[in-house]
PDB file of C-alpha atoms in Angstrom:
ATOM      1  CA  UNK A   1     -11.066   8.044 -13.219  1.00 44.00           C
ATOM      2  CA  UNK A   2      -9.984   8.782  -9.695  1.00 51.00           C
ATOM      3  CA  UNK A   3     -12.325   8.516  -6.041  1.00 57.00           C
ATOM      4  CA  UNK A   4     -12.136  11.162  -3.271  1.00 60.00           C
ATOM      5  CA  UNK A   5      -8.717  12.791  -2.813  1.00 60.00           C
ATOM      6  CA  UNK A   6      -6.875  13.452   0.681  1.00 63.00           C
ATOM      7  CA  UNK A   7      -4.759  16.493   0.717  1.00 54.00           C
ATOM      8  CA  UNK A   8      -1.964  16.467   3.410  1.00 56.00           C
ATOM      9  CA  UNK A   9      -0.541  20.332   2.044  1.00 60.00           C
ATOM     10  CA  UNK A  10      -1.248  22.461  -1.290  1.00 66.00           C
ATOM     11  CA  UNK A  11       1.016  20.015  -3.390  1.00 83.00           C
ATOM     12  CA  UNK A  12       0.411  16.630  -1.487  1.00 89.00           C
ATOM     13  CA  UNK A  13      -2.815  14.532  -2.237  1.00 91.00           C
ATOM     14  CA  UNK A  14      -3.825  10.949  -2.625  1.00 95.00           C
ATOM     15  CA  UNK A  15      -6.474   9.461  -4.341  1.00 96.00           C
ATOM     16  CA  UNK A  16      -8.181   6.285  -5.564  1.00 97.00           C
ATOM     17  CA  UNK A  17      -7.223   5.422  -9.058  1.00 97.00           C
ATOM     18  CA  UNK A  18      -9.210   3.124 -11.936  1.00 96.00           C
ATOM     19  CA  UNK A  19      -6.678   4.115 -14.167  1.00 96.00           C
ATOM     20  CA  UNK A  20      -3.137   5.705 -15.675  1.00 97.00           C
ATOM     21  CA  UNK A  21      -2.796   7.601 -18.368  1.00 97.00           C
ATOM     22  CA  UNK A  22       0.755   6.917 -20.217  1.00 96.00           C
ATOM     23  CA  UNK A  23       2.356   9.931 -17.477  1.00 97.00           C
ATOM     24  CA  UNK A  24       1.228   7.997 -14.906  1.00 98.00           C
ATOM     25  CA  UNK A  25       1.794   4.779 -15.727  1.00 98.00           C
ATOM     26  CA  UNK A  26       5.576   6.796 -16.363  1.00 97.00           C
ATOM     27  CA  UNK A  27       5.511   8.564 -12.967  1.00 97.00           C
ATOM     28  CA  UNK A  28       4.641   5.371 -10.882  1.00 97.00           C
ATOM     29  CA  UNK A  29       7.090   2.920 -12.321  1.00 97.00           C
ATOM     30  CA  UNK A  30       9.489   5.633 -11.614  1.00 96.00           C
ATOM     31  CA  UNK A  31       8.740   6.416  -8.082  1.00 96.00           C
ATOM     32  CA  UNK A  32       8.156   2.130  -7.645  1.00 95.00           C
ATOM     33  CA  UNK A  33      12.249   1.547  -8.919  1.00 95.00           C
ATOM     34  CA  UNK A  34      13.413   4.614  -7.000  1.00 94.00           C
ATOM     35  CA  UNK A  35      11.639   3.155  -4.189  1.00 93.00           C
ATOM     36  CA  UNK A  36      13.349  -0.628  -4.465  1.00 93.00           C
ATOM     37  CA  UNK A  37      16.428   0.336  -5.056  1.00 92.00           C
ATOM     38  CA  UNK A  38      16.414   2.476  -2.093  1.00 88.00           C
ATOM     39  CA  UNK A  39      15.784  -0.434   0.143  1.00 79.00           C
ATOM     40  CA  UNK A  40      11.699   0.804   0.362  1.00 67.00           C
ATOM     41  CA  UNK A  41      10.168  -1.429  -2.707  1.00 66.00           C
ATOM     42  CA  UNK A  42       7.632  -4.024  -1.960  1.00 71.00           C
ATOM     43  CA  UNK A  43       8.304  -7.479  -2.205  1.00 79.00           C
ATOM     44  CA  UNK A  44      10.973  -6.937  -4.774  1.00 84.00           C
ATOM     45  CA  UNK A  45      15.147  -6.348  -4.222  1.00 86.00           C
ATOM     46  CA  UNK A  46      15.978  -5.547  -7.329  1.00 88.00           C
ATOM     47  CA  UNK A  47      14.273  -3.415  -9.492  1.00 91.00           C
ATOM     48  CA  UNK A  48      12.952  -5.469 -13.075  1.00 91.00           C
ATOM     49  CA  UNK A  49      13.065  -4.392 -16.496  1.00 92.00           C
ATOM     50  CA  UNK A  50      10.228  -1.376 -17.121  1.00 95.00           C
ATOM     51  CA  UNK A  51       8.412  -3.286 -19.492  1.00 96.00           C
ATOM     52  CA  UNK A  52       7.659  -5.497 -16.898  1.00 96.00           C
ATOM     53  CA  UNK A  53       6.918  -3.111 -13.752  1.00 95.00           C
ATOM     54  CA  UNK A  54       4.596  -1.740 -16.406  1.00 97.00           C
ATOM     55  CA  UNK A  55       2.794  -4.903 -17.200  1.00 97.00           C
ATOM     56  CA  UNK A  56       2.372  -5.119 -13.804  1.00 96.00           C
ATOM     57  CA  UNK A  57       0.459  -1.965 -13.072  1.00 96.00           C
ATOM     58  CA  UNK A  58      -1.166  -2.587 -15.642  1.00 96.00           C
ATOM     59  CA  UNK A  59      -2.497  -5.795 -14.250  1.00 96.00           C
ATOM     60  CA  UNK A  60      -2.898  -4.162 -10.807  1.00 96.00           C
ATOM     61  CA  UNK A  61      -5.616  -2.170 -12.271  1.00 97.00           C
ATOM     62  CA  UNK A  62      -7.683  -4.735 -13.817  1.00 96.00           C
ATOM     63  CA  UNK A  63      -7.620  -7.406 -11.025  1.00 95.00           C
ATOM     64  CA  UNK A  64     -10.941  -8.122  -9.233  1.00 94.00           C
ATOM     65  CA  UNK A  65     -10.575  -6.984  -5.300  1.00 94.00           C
ATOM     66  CA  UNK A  66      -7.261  -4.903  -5.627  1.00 96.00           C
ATOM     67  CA  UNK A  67      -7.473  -0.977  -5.782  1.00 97.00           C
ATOM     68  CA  UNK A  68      -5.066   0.978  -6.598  1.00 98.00           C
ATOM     69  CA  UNK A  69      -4.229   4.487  -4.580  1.00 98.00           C
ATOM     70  CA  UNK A  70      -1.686   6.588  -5.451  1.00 97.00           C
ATOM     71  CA  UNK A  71       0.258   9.821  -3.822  1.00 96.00           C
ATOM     72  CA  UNK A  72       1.135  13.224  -5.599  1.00 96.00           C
ATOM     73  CA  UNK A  73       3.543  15.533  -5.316  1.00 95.00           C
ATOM     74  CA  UNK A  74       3.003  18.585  -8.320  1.00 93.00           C
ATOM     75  CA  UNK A  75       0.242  16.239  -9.727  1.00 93.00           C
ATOM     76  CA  UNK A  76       3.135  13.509 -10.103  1.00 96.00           C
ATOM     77  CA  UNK A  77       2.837  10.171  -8.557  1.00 97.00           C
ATOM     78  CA  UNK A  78       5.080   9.967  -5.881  1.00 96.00           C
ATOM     79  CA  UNK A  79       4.092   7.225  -4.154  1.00 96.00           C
ATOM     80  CA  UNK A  80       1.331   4.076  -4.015  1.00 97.00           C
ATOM     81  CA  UNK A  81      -0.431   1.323  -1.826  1.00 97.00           C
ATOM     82  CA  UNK A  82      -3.059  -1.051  -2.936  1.00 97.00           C
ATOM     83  CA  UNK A  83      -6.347  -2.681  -0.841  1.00 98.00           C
ATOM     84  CA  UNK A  84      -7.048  -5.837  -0.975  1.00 97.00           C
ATOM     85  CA  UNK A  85     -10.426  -7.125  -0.879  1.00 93.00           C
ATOM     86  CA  UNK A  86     -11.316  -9.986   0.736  1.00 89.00           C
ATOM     87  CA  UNK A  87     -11.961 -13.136  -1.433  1.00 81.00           C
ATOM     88  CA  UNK A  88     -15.800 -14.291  -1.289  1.00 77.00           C
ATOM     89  CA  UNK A  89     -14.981 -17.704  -0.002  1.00 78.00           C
ATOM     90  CA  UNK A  90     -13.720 -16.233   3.100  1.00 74.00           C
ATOM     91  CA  UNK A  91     -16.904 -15.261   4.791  1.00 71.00           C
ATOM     92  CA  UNK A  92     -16.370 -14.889   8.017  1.00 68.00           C
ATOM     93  CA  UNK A  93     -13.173 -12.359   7.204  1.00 71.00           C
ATOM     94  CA  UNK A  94     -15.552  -9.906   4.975  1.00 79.00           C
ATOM     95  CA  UNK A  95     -15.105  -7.627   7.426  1.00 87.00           C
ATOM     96  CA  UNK A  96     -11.625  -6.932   6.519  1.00 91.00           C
ATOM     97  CA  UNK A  97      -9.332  -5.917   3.808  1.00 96.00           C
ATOM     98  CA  UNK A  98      -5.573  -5.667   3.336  1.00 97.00           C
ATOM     99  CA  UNK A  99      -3.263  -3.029   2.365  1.00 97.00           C
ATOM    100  CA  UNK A 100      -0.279  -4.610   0.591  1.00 96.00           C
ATOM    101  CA  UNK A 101       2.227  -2.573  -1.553  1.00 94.00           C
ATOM    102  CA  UNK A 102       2.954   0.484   0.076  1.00 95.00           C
ATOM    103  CA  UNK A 103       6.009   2.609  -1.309  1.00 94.00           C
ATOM    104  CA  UNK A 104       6.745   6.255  -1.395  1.00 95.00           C
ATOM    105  CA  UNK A 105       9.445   7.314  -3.823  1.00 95.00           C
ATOM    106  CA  UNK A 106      13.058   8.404  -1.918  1.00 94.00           C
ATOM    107  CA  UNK A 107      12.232  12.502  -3.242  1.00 94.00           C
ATOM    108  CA  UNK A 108       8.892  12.527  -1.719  1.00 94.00           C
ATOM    109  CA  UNK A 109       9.708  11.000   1.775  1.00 92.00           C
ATOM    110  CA  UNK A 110       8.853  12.955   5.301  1.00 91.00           C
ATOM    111  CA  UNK A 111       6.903  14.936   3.340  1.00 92.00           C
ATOM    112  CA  UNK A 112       3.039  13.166   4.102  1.00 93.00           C
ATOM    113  CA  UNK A 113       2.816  10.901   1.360  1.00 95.00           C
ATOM    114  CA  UNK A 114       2.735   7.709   3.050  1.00 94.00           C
ATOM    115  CA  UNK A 115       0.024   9.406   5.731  1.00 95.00           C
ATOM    116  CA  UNK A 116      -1.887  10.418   2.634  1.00 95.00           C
ATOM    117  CA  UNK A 117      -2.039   6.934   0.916  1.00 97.00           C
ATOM    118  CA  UNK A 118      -3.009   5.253   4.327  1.00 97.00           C
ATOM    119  CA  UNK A 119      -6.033   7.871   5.221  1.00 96.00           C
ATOM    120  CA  UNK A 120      -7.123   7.486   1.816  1.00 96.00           C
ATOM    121  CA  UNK A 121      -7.546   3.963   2.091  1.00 97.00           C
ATOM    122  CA  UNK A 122      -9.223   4.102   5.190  1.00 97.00           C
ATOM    123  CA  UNK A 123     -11.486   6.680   3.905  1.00 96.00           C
ATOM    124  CA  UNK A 124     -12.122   4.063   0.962  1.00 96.00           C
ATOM    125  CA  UNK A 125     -12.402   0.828   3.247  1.00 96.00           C
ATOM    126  CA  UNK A 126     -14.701   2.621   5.397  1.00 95.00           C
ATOM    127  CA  UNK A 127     -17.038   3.667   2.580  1.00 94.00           C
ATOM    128  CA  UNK A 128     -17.165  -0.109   1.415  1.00 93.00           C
ATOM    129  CA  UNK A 129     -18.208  -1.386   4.648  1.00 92.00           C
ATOM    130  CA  UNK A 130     -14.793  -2.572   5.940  1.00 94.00           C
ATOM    131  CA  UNK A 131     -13.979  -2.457   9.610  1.00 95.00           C
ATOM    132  CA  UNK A 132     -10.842  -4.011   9.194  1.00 96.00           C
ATOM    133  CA  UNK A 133      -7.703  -2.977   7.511  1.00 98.00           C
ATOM    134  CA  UNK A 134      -4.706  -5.352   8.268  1.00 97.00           C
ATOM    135  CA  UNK A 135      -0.640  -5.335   6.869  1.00 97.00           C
ATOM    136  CA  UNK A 136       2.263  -6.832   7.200  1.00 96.00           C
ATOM    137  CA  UNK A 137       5.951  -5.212   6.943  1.00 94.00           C
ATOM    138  CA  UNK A 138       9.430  -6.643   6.698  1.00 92.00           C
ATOM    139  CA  UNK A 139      11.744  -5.523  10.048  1.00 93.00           C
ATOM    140  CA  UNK A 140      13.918  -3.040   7.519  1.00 89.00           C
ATOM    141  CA  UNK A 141      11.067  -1.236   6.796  1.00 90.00           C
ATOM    142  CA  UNK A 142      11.558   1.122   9.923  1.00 91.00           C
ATOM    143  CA  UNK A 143       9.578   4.085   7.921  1.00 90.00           C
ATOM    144  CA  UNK A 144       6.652   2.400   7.024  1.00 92.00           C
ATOM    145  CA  UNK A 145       6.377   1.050  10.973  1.00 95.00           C
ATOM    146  CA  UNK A 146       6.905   4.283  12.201  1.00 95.00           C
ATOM    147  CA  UNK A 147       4.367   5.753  10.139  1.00 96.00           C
ATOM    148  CA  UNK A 148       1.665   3.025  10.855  1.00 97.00           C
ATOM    149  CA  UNK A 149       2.058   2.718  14.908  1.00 97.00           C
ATOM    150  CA  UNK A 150       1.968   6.513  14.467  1.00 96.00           C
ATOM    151  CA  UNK A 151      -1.732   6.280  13.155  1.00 97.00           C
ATOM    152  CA  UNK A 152      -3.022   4.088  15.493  1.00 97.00           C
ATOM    153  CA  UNK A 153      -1.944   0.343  13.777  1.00 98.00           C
ATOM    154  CA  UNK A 154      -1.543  -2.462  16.402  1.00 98.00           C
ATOM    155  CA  UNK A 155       1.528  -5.111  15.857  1.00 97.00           C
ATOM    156  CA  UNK A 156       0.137  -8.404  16.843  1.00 97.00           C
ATOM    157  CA  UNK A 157       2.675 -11.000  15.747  1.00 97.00           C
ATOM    158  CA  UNK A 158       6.287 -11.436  14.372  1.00 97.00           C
ATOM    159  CA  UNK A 159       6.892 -14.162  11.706  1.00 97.00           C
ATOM    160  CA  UNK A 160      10.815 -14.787  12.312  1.00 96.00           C
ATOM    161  CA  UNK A 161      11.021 -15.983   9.104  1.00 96.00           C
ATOM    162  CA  UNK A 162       9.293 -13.660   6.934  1.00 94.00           C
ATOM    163  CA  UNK A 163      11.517 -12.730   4.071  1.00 91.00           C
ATOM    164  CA  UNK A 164      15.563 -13.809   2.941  1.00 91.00           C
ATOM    165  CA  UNK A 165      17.213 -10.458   2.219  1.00 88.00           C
ATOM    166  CA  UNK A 166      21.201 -11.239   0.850  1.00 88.00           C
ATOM    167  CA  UNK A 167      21.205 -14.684   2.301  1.00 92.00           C
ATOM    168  CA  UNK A 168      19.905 -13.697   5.593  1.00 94.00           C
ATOM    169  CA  UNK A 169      16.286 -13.981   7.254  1.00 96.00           C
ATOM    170  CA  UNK A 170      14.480 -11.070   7.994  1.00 93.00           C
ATOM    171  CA  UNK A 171      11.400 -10.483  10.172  1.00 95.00           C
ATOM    172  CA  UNK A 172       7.712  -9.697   9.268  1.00 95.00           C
ATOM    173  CA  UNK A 173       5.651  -7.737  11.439  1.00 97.00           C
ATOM    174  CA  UNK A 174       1.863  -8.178  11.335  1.00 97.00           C
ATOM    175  CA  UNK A 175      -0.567  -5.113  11.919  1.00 98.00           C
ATOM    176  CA  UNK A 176      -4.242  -4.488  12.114  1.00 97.00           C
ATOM    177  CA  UNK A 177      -6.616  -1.646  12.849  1.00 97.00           C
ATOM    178  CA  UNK A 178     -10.222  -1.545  13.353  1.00 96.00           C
ATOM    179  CA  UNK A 179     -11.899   1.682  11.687  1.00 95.00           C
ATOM    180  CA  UNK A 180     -15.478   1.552  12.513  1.00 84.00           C
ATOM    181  CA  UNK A 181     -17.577  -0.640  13.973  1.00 79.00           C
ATOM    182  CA  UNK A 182     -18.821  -3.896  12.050  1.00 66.00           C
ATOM    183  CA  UNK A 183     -22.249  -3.738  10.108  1.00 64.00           C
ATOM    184  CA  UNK A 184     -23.992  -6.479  10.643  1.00 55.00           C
TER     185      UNK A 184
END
């Protein structure tokens, strides 16, 4: 079960996803290890075992608040971010949500993946009253800050100590974008 799609060409779309069939499950943990091993992974250096990248899209999908979207190239995932909603007990932050986990696969780059994931997303966030989306990226990930200052995501701080990358400390920029006015 999928939400609205956004096509960026004939064979580029994104889309919200509820669940993967066994080719998709396939397809993402292969674009996700590409993707780390290429220096563009999320959180992780070093690619682990594929039993356990699929356990955890697995668990991705079946976690309260976190939505998965994926990219496609040919109808294969290429490509993924999720949204974070946030938690209940933060009232007075409702209004916003988080994308965390953004990748596209080394074969699909430059060609609107990334784009497609984000205005997905926003599409998404918007429909479920968010006005907020906010992200945060390590320094290395020059792509992924090109691609959000290029649609319209504002840096507001620099944690100098964000991440330890082979012994040495790495920056983490912080970004946020509001898309559409709060409800009230």
């Amino acid at each position: 079960m999928s939400g609205p799609s956004v096509t960026m060409s004939p064979n580029v779309f994104a889309e919200h996803v509820t669940d993967l069939s066994p080719g998709d499950l396939s397809d993402i943990v292969d674009a996700c290890i590409q993707a780390i091993v290429e220096g563009g992974g999320f959180g992780w250096l070093t690619p682990p075992g594929r039993p356990e990248m699929e356990k955890y899209w697995r668990g991705v999908l079946i976690m309260p608040g976190r939505h998965l979207f994926v990219s496609r190239v040919d109808g294969v995932i290429s490509g993924a971010a999720q949204l974070l909603e946030t938690p209940s007990n933060l009232e007075s932050q409702r209004h916003s949500a988080q994308i965390t986990g953004h990748f596209v696969a080394p074969w699909a780059r430059g060609g609107g993946n990334g784009k497609a994931i984000v205005r997905a997303i926003e599409y998404f966030a918007r429909q479920q009253g968010y006005s907020v989306l906010k992200l945060d990226l390590r320094e290395t990930q020059k792509a992924a800050i090109a691609l959000y200052h290029s649609m319209g995501y504002v840096r507001w701080g620099i944690n100098p100590y964000y991440a330890m990358i082979d012994g040495k400390m790495v920056e983490g920029y912080y970004y946020t974008k509001k898309i559409q006015e709060a409800e009230q």
